[in-house]
Coordinates of C-alpha atoms in Angstrom, one line a residue:
M101 CA -1.5 25.6 -31.9
A102 CA -3.5 28.7 -31.6
V103 CA -7.2 28.3 -31.0
S104 CA -10.0 30.8 -30.7
A105 CA -11.6 31.5 -27.2
S106 CA -14.9 30.1 -28.5
S107 CA -13.4 26.7 -29.5
A108 CA -11.3 26.4 -26.4
T109 CA -14.3 26.8 -24.1
E110 CA -17.7 25.2 -24.1
N111 CA -20.5 26.2 -21.8
G112 CA -17.9 27.9 -19.6
R113 CA -15.8 24.8 -19.3
N114 CA -12.3 24.9 -20.7
E115 CA -11.7 22.2 -23.2
Y116 CA -8.0 22.0 -22.4
T117 CA -7.0 20.3 -19.2
E118 CA -5.9 22.9 -16.5
D119 CA -3.9 20.7 -14.3
G120 CA -0.7 20.8 -16.3
T121 CA -1.3 17.4 -18.0
V122 CA 0.2 16.9 -21.5
D123 CA 0.7 14.3 -24.1
L124 CA 4.0 12.3 -24.3
K125 CA 5.5 14.9 -26.6
G126 CA 4.8 17.7 -24.0
N127 CA 1.8 19.3 -25.8
P128 CA -1.3 20.6 -24.1
I129 CA -4.2 18.3 -24.6
L130 CA -8.0 18.4 -25.1
R131 CA -9.9 16.8 -22.3
S132 CA -12.3 15.2 -24.8
K133 CA -9.5 13.4 -26.5
R134 CA -7.5 12.0 -23.7
G135 CA -8.0 10.9 -20.1
G136 CA -11.2 10.2 -18.3
W137 CA -12.7 6.8 -18.0
T138 CA -11.6 5.8 -21.4
A139 CA -8.0 6.0 -20.4
C140 CA -8.8 4.6 -16.8
S141 CA -10.4 1.5 -18.1
F142 CA -7.0 0.3 -19.3
V143 CA -5.4 1.1 -16.0
V144 CA -8.1 -0.7 -14.0
V145 CA -7.9 -3.7 -16.1
Y146 CA -4.2 -3.8 -15.9
E147 CA -4.4 -3.9 -12.1
V148 CA -6.7 -6.9 -12.2
F149 CA -4.1 -9.0 -14.0
E150 CA -1.1 -7.6 -12.2
R151 CA -2.7 -8.2 -8.7
M152 CA -3.3 -11.8 -9.9
A153 CA 0.3 -12.2 -10.8
Y154 CA 1.7 -10.7 -7.6
Y155 CA -0.6 -12.6 -5.2
G156 CA -0.2 -15.7 -7.2
I157 CA 3.4 -15.6 -6.1
S158 CA 3.3 -14.2 -2.6
S159 CA 0.1 -16.0 -1.3
N160 CA 1.7 -19.5 -1.4
L161 CA 5.3 -18.6 -1.2
I162 CA 5.8 -20.1 2.3
I163 CA 4.5 -23.4 1.1
Y164 CA 6.9 -23.6 -1.7
L165 CA 10.0 -22.6 0.6
T166 CA 8.9 -25.2 3.0
N167 CA 7.9 -28.2 0.8
K168 CA 10.1 -27.6 -2.2
L169 CA 13.2 -25.8 -0.8
H170 CA 12.9 -27.6 2.5
Q171 CA 13.3 -24.6 4.8
G172 CA 12.1 -24.6 8.4
T173 CA 9.3 -22.6 9.9
V174 CA 11.3 -19.5 11.1
K175 CA 13.6 -19.4 8.0
S176 CA 10.9 -19.7 5.4
A177 CA 8.6 -17.2 7.2
N178 CA 11.5 -14.8 7.5
N179 CA 12.3 -15.2 3.8
V180 CA 8.6 -14.4 2.9
T181 CA 8.5 -11.3 5.1
N182 CA 12.0 -10.1 4.0
W183 CA 11.0 -10.3 0.4
V184 CA 7.5 -8.7 0.8
G185 CA 9.1 -6.0 2.8
T186 CA 11.5 -5.4 -0.1
V187 CA 8.5 -5.3 -2.5
W188 CA 6.8 -2.7 -0.4
M189 CA 9.9 -0.6 0.3
T190 CA 11.2 -0.2 -3.3
P191 CA 8.3 2.1 -4.3
I192 CA 10.2 4.9 -2.6
L193 CA 12.9 4.4 -5.3
G194 CA 10.2 4.2 -7.9
A195 CA 8.6 7.4 -6.8
Y196 CA 11.8 9.2 -6.8
V197 CA 12.7 8.2 -10.3
A198 CA 9.2 9.1 -11.6
D199 CA 9.0 12.5 -9.9
A200 CA 12.5 13.6 -10.5
L201 CA 13.7 11.9 -13.7
L202 CA 11.6 9.9 -16.1
G203 CA 8.0 10.7 -15.2
R204 CA 5.4 8.1 -14.2
Y205 CA 4.7 6.6 -17.7
W206 CA 8.4 5.7 -18.7
T207 CA 9.2 4.7 -15.2
F208 CA 6.3 2.3 -15.1
L209 CA 7.2 0.8 -18.5
I210 CA 10.9 0.2 -17.6
A211 CA 9.9 -1.4 -14.3
S212 CA 7.3 -3.5 -16.0
A213 CA 10.0 -5.0 -18.1
I214 CA 12.1 -5.8 -15.0
Y215 CA 9.1 -7.2 -13.3
L216 CA 8.2 -9.5 -16.2
M217 CA 11.9 -10.7 -16.4
G218 CA 11.8 -11.6 -12.7
M219 CA 8.4 -13.5 -13.1
S220 CA 9.9 -15.4 -16.1
L221 CA 13.0 -16.5 -14.2
L222 CA 10.9 -17.5 -11.2
T223 CA 8.8 -19.7 -13.5
L224 CA 12.0 -21.2 -14.8
A225 CA 13.4 -21.8 -11.3
V226 CA 10.3 -23.9 -10.3
S227 CA 10.2 -25.8 -13.5
V228 CA 13.6 -27.0 -14.2
N229 CA 14.7 -30.0 -12.0
G230 CA 18.3 -28.8 -11.8
L231 CA 17.2 -25.5 -10.2
K232 CA 15.4 -27.1 -7.2
P233 CA 16.4 -29.8 -4.7
P234 CA 15.0 -33.4 -5.1
H235 CA 11.6 -34.3 -3.9
C236 CA 11.3 -35.2 -0.2
V237 CA 8.4 -37.0 1.6
D238 CA 9.7 -36.4 5.2
K239 CA 7.5 -34.1 7.1
N240 CA 10.5 -32.6 8.8
P241 CA 12.4 -30.4 6.4
A242 CA 15.5 -30.8 8.5
N243 CA 15.8 -34.3 7.2
C244 CA 15.6 -33.3 3.6
E245 CA 18.3 -32.3 1.1
K246 CA 18.7 -28.5 1.1
A247 CA 18.8 -26.4 -2.0
N248 CA 22.3 -25.7 -3.1
T249 CA 23.9 -22.2 -3.6
V250 CA 23.1 -22.1 -7.4
Q251 CA 19.5 -23.0 -6.8
L252 CA 19.0 -20.5 -4.1
A253 CA 20.7 -17.8 -6.1
V254 CA 18.4 -18.3 -9.2
F255 CA 15.2 -18.5 -7.1
F256 CA 15.9 -15.6 -4.8
G257 CA 17.5 -13.6 -7.6
A258 CA 14.3 -14.0 -9.5
L259 CA 12.3 -12.9 -6.5
Y260 CA 14.2 -9.8 -5.8
T261 CA 14.4 -8.9 -9.5
L262 CA 10.7 -9.0 -9.4
A263 CA 10.7 -6.8 -6.2
V264 CA 12.8 -4.1 -8.0
G265 CA 10.2 -4.2 -10.9
T266 CA 7.3 -3.7 -8.5
G267 CA 9.0 -0.7 -7.0
G268 CA 8.6 1.1 -10.1
T269 CA 5.0 0.0 -10.9
K270 CA 3.2 0.1 -7.6
P271 CA 3.6 3.9 -6.7
N272 CA 3.0 5.0 -10.4
I273 CA 0.1 3.0 -11.8
S274 CA -2.5 4.3 -9.3
T275 CA -1.2 7.9 -9.8
I276 CA -1.4 7.5 -13.5
G277 CA -5.0 6.5 -13.1
A278 CA -5.7 9.5 -10.9
D279 CA -3.8 11.8 -13.4
Q280 CA -6.5 11.1 -16.0
F281 CA -8.9 13.4 -14.1
D282 CA -8.4 17.1 -14.0
E283 CA -8.6 18.3 -10.3
F284 CA -9.6 21.8 -11.6
D285 CA -12.8 20.5 -13.3
P286 CA -15.7 19.8 -10.9
K287 CA -17.1 17.1 -13.2
E288 CA -13.8 15.3 -13.4
K289 CA -13.1 15.8 -9.7
A290 CA -16.2 13.8 -8.9
Q291 CA -15.2 11.0 -11.3
K292 CA -11.7 10.8 -9.6
L293 CA -13.4 9.8 -6.4
S294 CA -15.2 7.1 -8.1
F295 CA -12.0 5.9 -9.7
F296 CA -10.5 4.9 -6.5
N297 CA -13.5 2.7 -5.7
W298 CA -13.0 0.9 -9.1
W299 CA -9.4 0.8 -8.4
M300 CA -9.9 -1.2 -5.0
F301 CA -12.3 -3.4 -6.8
S302 CA -9.8 -4.4 -9.4
I303 CA -7.4 -5.3 -6.6
F304 CA -10.1 -7.4 -5.1
L305 CA -10.7 -9.3 -8.4
G306 CA -7.1 -10.1 -9.0
T307 CA -6.3 -11.0 -5.5
L308 CA -9.4 -13.3 -5.1
F309 CA -8.5 -15.2 -8.2
A310 CA -4.9 -15.8 -7.1
N311 CA -6.0 -16.9 -3.7
S312 CA -8.5 -19.4 -5.0
V313 CA -7.6 -20.7 -8.5
L314 CA -3.8 -20.2 -8.5
V315 CA -3.0 -21.5 -5.1
Y316 CA -5.1 -24.6 -5.9
I317 CA -3.3 -25.1 -9.2
Q318 CA 0.1 -24.8 -7.4
D319 CA -0.9 -27.2 -4.6
N320 CA -2.7 -29.9 -6.7
V321 CA -1.5 -29.5 -10.4
G322 CA 2.0 -28.2 -10.3
W323 CA 4.2 -25.2 -9.6
T324 CA 5.2 -24.8 -13.3
L325 CA 1.6 -24.0 -14.3
G326 CA 0.9 -22.3 -11.0
Y327 CA 3.7 -19.7 -11.7
G328 CA 3.4 -19.8 -15.4
L329 CA -0.2 -18.4 -15.3
P330 CA 0.6 -15.4 -13.2
T331 CA 3.6 -14.6 -15.5
A332 CA 1.3 -14.9 -18.6
G333 CA -1.2 -12.6 -16.7
L334 CA 1.4 -10.0 -16.0
A335 CA 2.5 -10.0 -19.8
I336 CA -1.1 -9.5 -20.8
S337 CA -1.5 -6.7 -18.3
I338 CA 1.5 -4.9 -19.7
I339 CA 0.0 -5.2 -23.3
I340 CA -3.3 -3.8 -22.1
F341 CA -1.5 -0.9 -20.5
L342 CA 0.4 -0.1 -23.7
A343 CA -2.8 -0.3 -25.7
G344 CA -4.2 2.7 -23.7
T345 CA -1.2 4.9 -24.5
P346 CA -2.9 7.1 -27.1
F347 CA -5.6 8.0 -24.5
Y348 CA -3.4 8.8 -21.4
R349 CA -2.7 12.1 -20.0
H350 CA 0.8 12.8 -18.5
K351 CA 2.3 15.1 -15.9
K352 CA 5.9 16.3 -16.4
P353 CA 8.4 15.4 -13.7
T354 CA 8.5 18.1 -11.1
G355 CA 11.8 17.3 -9.5
S356 CA 12.8 15.2 -6.7
P357 CA 10.7 15.6 -3.6
F358 CA 13.5 14.5 -1.5
T359 CA 15.8 17.4 -2.9
K360 CA 12.9 20.0 -2.4
M361 CA 12.6 18.8 1.2
A362 CA 16.2 18.8 1.8
K363 CA 16.6 22.4 0.6
V364 CA 13.9 23.6 3.0
I365 CA 15.5 21.8 6.0
V366 CA 19.0 23.0 5.2
A367 CA 17.9 26.6 4.5
A368 CA 16.0 26.5 7.9
L369 CA 19.0 25.2 9.7
R370 CA 21.4 27.7 8.1
K371 CA 19.1 30.5 9.1
W372 CA 18.3 29.2 12.6
R373 CA 19.0 32.6 14.2
V374 CA 16.7 34.5 11.9
T375 CA 13.5 35.7 13.2
V376 CA 10.4 34.8 11.3
P377 CA 8.3 37.9 10.6
A378 CA 4.8 38.1 12.2
D379 CA 3.3 39.0 8.8
P380 CA 3.5 35.9 6.4
K381 CA 3.2 38.3 3.4
K382 CA 6.7 39.3 4.1
L383 CA 7.9 35.8 3.5
Y384 CA 9.3 34.8 0.1
E385 CA 6.9 33.5 -2.5
L386 CA 6.8 33.0 -6.2
D387 CA 4.2 34.9 -8.4
L388 CA 0.8 33.5 -8.7
Q389 CA 1.1 33.3 -12.4
E390 CA 4.1 31.1 -12.2
Y391 CA 2.1 28.4 -10.3
A392 CA -0.8 28.9 -12.6
N393 CA 1.4 28.2 -15.7
K394 CA 2.5 24.9 -14.1
G395 CA -1.0 23.9 -13.1
K396 CA -0.3 24.1 -9.5
Y397 CA -1.8 25.8 -6.5
R398 CA 0.0 28.2 -4.2
I399 CA -0.3 27.3 -0.5
D400 CA -0.4 29.9 2.3
S401 CA 2.0 29.9 5.2
T402 CA 0.9 28.0 8.3
P403 CA 2.1 28.3 12.0
S404 CA 2.8 24.5 12.3
L405 CA 6.3 23.4 12.2
R406 CA 7.1 27.0 12.4
F407 CA 11.0 26.5 12.5
L408 CA 10.8 25.5 8.8
N409 CA 9.4 29.1 8.1
K410 CA 13.0 30.3 8.5
A411 CA 13.7 28.8 5.0
C412 CA 11.5 31.4 3.4
V413 CA 12.8 34.5 5.4
K414 CA 14.4 36.9 2.9
T415 CA 18.1 37.4 3.4
D416 CA 21.0 38.6 1.1
S417 CA 21.3 35.1 -0.5
T418 CA 19.0 33.9 -3.2
S419 CA 20.5 30.4 -3.3
P420 CA 17.7 27.6 -3.3
W421 CA 19.6 26.1 -0.4
M422 CA 19.2 29.4 1.5
L423 CA 15.9 30.7 0.3
C424 CA 12.8 28.7 -0.5
P425 CA 9.3 29.9 -1.4
V426 CA 6.4 29.5 1.0
T427 CA 4.6 26.8 -1.0
Q428 CA 7.7 24.6 -1.0
V429 CA 8.1 24.9 2.8
E430 CA 4.4 24.1 3.3
E431 CA 4.8 21.0 1.0
T432 CA 7.7 19.9 3.1
K433 CA 5.7 20.4 6.2
Q434 CA 2.8 18.3 4.8
I435 CA 5.1 15.3 4.1
L436 CA 6.8 15.6 7.5
R437 CA 3.6 15.9 9.5
M438 CA 2.5 12.5 8.3
I439 CA 5.6 10.7 9.5
P440 CA 4.4 10.1 13.1
I441 CA 1.2 8.5 11.5
L442 CA 3.3 6.4 9.3
I443 CA 5.2 5.0 12.3
A444 CA 2.0 4.2 14.1
T445 CA 0.8 2.0 11.1
F446 CA 4.0 -0.2 11.4
V447 CA 2.7 -2.6 14.1
P448 CA -0.6 -3.2 12.2
S449 CA 1.4 -3.9 9.1
T450 CA 3.4 -6.5 11.1
M451 CA 0.0 -8.2 11.9
I452 CA -0.9 -8.4 8.2
A453 CA 2.5 -10.1 7.6
Q454 CA 1.3 -13.0 9.7
V455 CA -1.5 -13.8 7.1
H456 CA 0.9 -15.0 4.5
T457 CA 3.2 -16.8 6.9
L458 CA 2.2 -18.3 10.3
F459 CA -1.6 -18.2 9.6
I460 CA -1.0 -20.3 6.5
K461 CA 1.5 -22.6 8.3
Q462 CA -1.3 -23.2 11.0
G463 CA -3.5 -24.3 8.1
T464 CA -1.1 -27.0 7.0
T465 CA -1.6 -28.8 10.4
L466 CA -5.5 -29.0 10.2
N467 CA -7.8 -31.2 8.2
R468 CA -8.3 -29.5 4.8
H469 CA -10.9 -31.9 3.4
V470 CA -14.1 -30.2 2.3
V471 CA -16.2 -32.6 0.1
N472 CA -15.2 -36.0 -1.2
N473 CA -11.4 -35.8 -2.0
F474 CA -11.3 -32.0 -2.5
K475 CA -8.7 -30.4 -0.2
I476 CA -8.7 -26.6 0.3
P477 CA -5.1 -25.2 0.0
P478 CA -4.1 -23.4 3.1
A479 CA -3.3 -20.3 1.3
S480 CA -6.8 -20.1 -0.1
L481 CA -8.0 -18.9 3.3
V482 CA -6.4 -15.7 2.4
G483 CA -9.2 -15.2 -0.1
F484 CA -11.6 -14.8 3.0
V485 CA -9.5 -11.7 3.9
T486 CA -10.3 -10.3 0.5
L487 CA -14.1 -11.2 0.5
S488 CA -14.4 -9.9 4.0
M489 CA -12.7 -6.6 3.1
L490 CA -14.9 -6.3 0.1
I491 CA -18.1 -6.9 2.0
S492 CA -17.0 -4.6 4.8
V493 CA -16.2 -1.8 2.5
V494 CA -19.6 -2.0 0.9
I495 CA -21.3 -2.1 4.2
Y496 CA -19.1 0.8 5.4
D497 CA -20.0 3.0 2.4
Q498 CA -23.6 2.1 2.1
F499 CA -24.6 2.1 5.8
F500 CA -22.0 3.1 8.3
V501 CA -21.1 6.4 6.4
K502 CA -24.7 7.4 5.9
I503 CA -25.6 6.8 9.6
T504 CA -22.5 8.6 11.1
R505 CA -22.8 11.4 8.6
K506 CA -26.1 12.5 10.1
R507 CA -24.5 12.8 13.6
T508 CA -21.0 14.1 12.8
K509 CA -21.9 16.2 9.6
N510 CA -18.6 15.0 8.2
P511 CA -19.1 14.0 4.5
R512 CA -16.9 10.9 5.2
G513 CA -18.9 9.9 8.2
I514 CA -15.9 9.8 10.4
S515 CA -12.4 11.3 9.8
L516 CA -9.7 9.1 8.2
L517 CA -7.8 9.0 11.4
Q518 CA -10.8 7.8 13.3
R519 CA -11.3 5.1 10.6
M520 CA -7.7 4.0 11.0
G521 CA -8.1 4.0 14.8
I522 CA -11.1 1.6 14.5
G523 CA -8.9 -0.7 12.3
M524 CA -6.2 -0.8 14.9
V525 CA -8.8 -1.9 17.6
F526 CA -9.7 -4.7 15.2
H527 CA -6.1 -5.9 15.1
I528 CA -6.0 -6.2 18.8
V529 CA -9.1 -8.4 18.7
I530 CA -7.7 -10.4 15.8
M531 CA -4.5 -11.4 17.9
V532 CA -6.7 -12.2 20.9
V533 CA -8.8 -14.5 18.7
A534 CA -5.8 -16.1 17.0
S535 CA -4.2 -16.8 20.4
M536 CA -7.2 -18.5 21.8
T537 CA -7.7 -20.6 18.6
E538 CA -4.2 -21.6 18.7
R539 CA -4.5 -22.6 22.3
Y540 CA -7.4 -24.8 21.4
R541 CA -5.6 -26.3 18.5
L542 CA -2.6 -27.2 20.7
K543 CA -4.8 -28.8 23.3
V544 CA -6.5 -31.1 20.7
A545 CA -3.0 -32.0 19.3
K546 CA -1.8 -32.9 22.8
D547 CA -4.9 -34.9 23.6
H548 CA -4.3 -37.0 20.5
G549 CA -0.7 -37.5 20.9
L550 CA 0.2 -35.4 18.0
D551 CA 2.5 -33.0 19.8
V552 CA 5.5 -35.4 19.3
T553 CA 4.7 -36.8 15.9
G554 CA 3.6 -33.6 14.4
G555 CA 0.7 -35.3 12.5
Q556 CA -2.5 -33.6 11.3
V557 CA -4.7 -32.3 14.0
P558 CA -8.3 -33.6 13.8
L559 CA -9.9 -30.2 13.5
S560 CA -11.2 -28.5 10.4
I561 CA -9.0 -25.8 8.8
F562 CA -12.1 -23.5 9.0
I563 CA -11.5 -22.9 12.8
L564 CA -9.0 -20.3 11.5
L565 CA -11.6 -18.4 9.5
P566 CA -12.5 -15.9 12.2
Q567 CA -8.9 -14.5 12.1
F568 CA -8.8 -14.3 8.4
I569 CA -12.3 -12.6 8.2
L570 CA -11.6 -10.2 11.0
M571 CA -8.4 -9.3 9.2
G572 CA -10.4 -8.3 6.1
T573 CA -12.6 -6.1 8.2
A574 CA -9.6 -4.4 9.8
D575 CA -8.3 -3.8 6.3
A576 CA -11.5 -2.2 5.3
F577 CA -11.1 0.4 8.0
L578 CA -7.2 0.8 8.4
E579 CA -5.9 0.0 4.9
V580 CA -8.3 1.8 2.9
A581 CA -8.2 4.8 5.1
K582 CA -4.4 4.7 5.0
I583 CA -4.2 4.7 1.3
E584 CA -6.6 7.7 1.1
F585 CA -5.0 9.5 4.0
F586 CA -1.5 9.5 2.6
Y587 CA -2.6 10.2 -1.0
D588 CA -4.9 13.2 0.0
Q589 CA -2.5 14.7 2.5
A590 CA 0.5 14.7 0.3
P591 CA 1.1 17.8 -1.7
E592 CA 0.2 17.8 -5.4
S593 CA 3.7 17.6 -6.6
M594 CA 4.6 14.7 -4.3
K595 CA 1.5 12.5 -4.9
S596 CA 3.8 9.6 -5.9
L597 CA 5.8 10.0 -2.6
G598 CA 2.4 10.1 -0.7
T599 CA 1.4 7.0 -2.3
S600 CA 4.6 5.3 -1.5
Y601 CA 4.1 6.2 2.1
S602 CA 1.1 3.7 2.4
M603 CA 3.4 1.0 0.8
T604 CA 6.4 1.8 2.9
T605 CA 4.5 1.0 6.1
L606 CA 3.7 -2.5 4.8
G607 CA 7.3 -2.9 3.9
A608 CA 8.4 -1.8 7.5
G609 CA 5.8 -4.2 9.0
N610 CA 7.3 -7.2 7.1
F611 CA 10.8 -6.3 8.2
I612 CA 9.7 -5.9 11.8
S613 CA 7.9 -9.3 11.5
S614 CA 11.2 -10.9 10.5
F615 CA 13.0 -9.3 13.3
L616 CA 10.4 -10.2 16.0
L617 CA 10.0 -13.8 14.8
S618 CA 13.9 -14.4 14.8
T619 CA 14.3 -12.6 18.2
V620 CA 11.4 -14.4 19.9
S621 CA 12.5 -17.8 18.5
R622 CA 16.1 -17.3 19.7
V623 CA 15.2 -15.8 23.1
T624 CA 12.6 -18.4 24.0
K625 CA 15.1 -21.3 23.2
E626 CA 17.5 -20.0 25.9
N627 CA 18.2 -21.8 29.0
G628 CA 17.2 -25.1 27.6
H629 CA 13.6 -24.2 26.8
H630 CA 11.9 -25.6 23.5
G631 CA 11.1 -22.3 22.1
W632 CA 7.8 -20.7 21.0
I633 CA 8.3 -21.3 17.2
Q634 CA 9.6 -24.6 15.9
N635 CA 9.4 -26.7 12.7
N636 CA 6.7 -28.8 14.5
L637 CA 3.9 -26.4 15.2
N638 CA 2.2 -28.9 17.5
V639 CA 4.9 -28.4 20.1
S640 CA 5.4 -24.6 19.4
H641 CA 3.7 -21.9 21.3
L642 CA 2.1 -19.6 18.6
D643 CA -0.6 -18.9 21.2
Y644 CA 2.0 -17.1 23.3
Y645 CA 3.4 -15.3 20.3
Y646 CA -0.1 -14.0 19.2
A647 CA -0.8 -12.9 22.8
F648 CA 2.5 -11.0 22.6
F649 CA 1.2 -9.3 19.4
A650 CA -2.1 -8.4 21.1
I651 CA -0.2 -6.6 23.9
L652 CA 2.0 -4.8 21.2
N653 CA -1.0 -3.6 19.4
C654 CA -2.5 -2.2 22.6
F655 CA 0.7 -0.2 23.2
N656 CA 0.8 1.1 19.6
F657 CA -2.9 2.1 19.9
V658 CA -2.0 4.4 22.7
F659 CA 0.7 5.7 20.7
F660 CA -1.6 6.4 17.8
L661 CA -4.0 8.4 20.1
V662 CA -1.2 10.6 21.2
V663 CA 0.0 11.2 17.7
I664 CA -3.5 12.1 16.2
K665 CA -4.2 14.5 19.1
F666 CA -1.4 16.7 17.6
Y667 CA -2.1 16.1 14.0
V668 CA -3.8 18.9 11.9
Y669 CA -5.5 18.0 8.7
K670 CA -4.9 20.1 5.7
A671 CA -8.1 22.2 5.7
E672 CA -8.5 21.9 2.0
V673 CA -8.5 18.1 2.2
S674 CA -10.9 17.8 5.2
D675 CA -13.3 20.0 3.3
S676 CA -12.7 18.6 -0.1
L677 CA -16.0 16.6 -0.3
R678 CA -17.9 19.7 0.9
L679 CA -16.3 21.8 -1.8
L680 CA -16.9 19.2 -4.3
K681 CA -20.7 19.1 -3.5
E682 CA -20.8 22.9 -3.8
E683 CA -19.0 22.7 -7.2
L684 CA -21.3 20.0 -8.5
G685 CA -24.4 21.9 -7.2
A686 CA -23.2 25.1 -9.2
S687 CA -21.2 23.8 -12.1
N688 CA -20.6 27.4 -13.3
H689 CA -19.0 28.3 -10.0
R690 CA -15.2 28.4 -10.0
V691 CA -12.9 29.1 -7.2
T692 CA -11.2 32.3 -7.9
D693 CA -9.1 32.7 -4.8
Q694 CA -6.0 31.0 -6.0
E695 CA -4.1 31.8 -2.9
T696 CA -6.1 29.2 -1.0
A697 CA -4.2 26.0 -0.6
T698 CA -6.0 23.2 -2.6
I699 CA -5.2 19.9 -3.9

């Protein structure tokens, strides 16, 4: 549709989006008709209900596996971490499908249907008597009737169907929200920063409800209602998302990021003998207008990972597997440069896995009475992680950033990697505290002769609060910075992949947790020893296990310090807030140098 220049612009501001976003039919869109906070409100509300659904299942899963499916400590904990690990790893597949094939919107909708199917089947599995073993009152699950093959197949089939669904929703819903703001427009660029704050707040709300109300219902009312409510919540969240469809902006699939990177690596290897010219202008690059038509920025060549620059050295062949433009090479570099940082976050993610497994199992051995006959569910302590994180983020943004900004002149107060490093130090402290607390719990258990009977230790469950609260504080530094780091440092055309990085680290951490728990349990039982982790935690040695984690965190922190010493931020990202301030201070100023690499 043709429009006049006067109708297309108002006060020097283009009324059409400039970042390549379109409607579902592929047509250019007016920024006043779609996107912005109107569209984001549906996305944010969706996330509240979806987080309630997910954490309504995951927070108390180890209790169901132990009390209803009669699995032991190691087996139930590993089943939880293996499933959670799968949940956090499948976003790589979801990001690939979205970026290469279907786009974020349709990938999200299809995955949501799979997600809801898994949740529905899971609710059925905990409700029908024939799909679960008979009730058992013996405290030792080894003496109870185990679930049969059909019962396990239905329950875990539902869990992993759910995991496949979350693989398509997790990496795409946050980027769908971010897509509603035009990076080329200073006003919307500012709103985009605010969106991520509301996004985190929506996660807090959904998680807090799940860890307080839903786990109480599961422990005291019944698992049918306890799983039925999150299933209904997920259905509501999908309806809410669909209601916002007329207001969404969409970005077209830009091709598989893995294929793009593979072309660069293969081209560089095939031309390994070629000399890279000293003048980067002699390297192959597409015309500026071609990038502008796609709503993308061109990125200048950089000296880092110089070997990959061979991919854009001009030769006789123009095959995309022999010759790649500079921007494509630089995008590949940006993804590869983050891998060492990604690896350094695996160990902290392993610590997070303990919150939903061993930390909760500890709580089952303690006095849970609060007032009268009210007993706090062990999984409800996870809510203190959420509260601590919320309070810590507010203190960080309102006080810490303002104080440190004056000294560092950094708009963020400290760099994202420094913030992650502080979080890693907290993880060392957490495991030291957890080890000392567990040592004290074991002493009290032995003093009362409970090490043999496995009875309830006469200590309040709230002695575990410090390790839960500290975990929330650590998340405020490490997890928030990690999400922002991987999103910001990823190239524009690979944002879904960048987002999946922050999820992949959680998946890897859970799988590492399963491996370590099984290995330590097996090794410590050799030569006739009792072993560190048993079904009766009162004769176990979780204090040793947590001390081992503290040492592991120390080694990982040293590795992280080495890695960040060689990491170079994308200049346009580290300066993004300064540029934003300049843009907001002079709204009529536009960046004209399109050859500057910008997100």
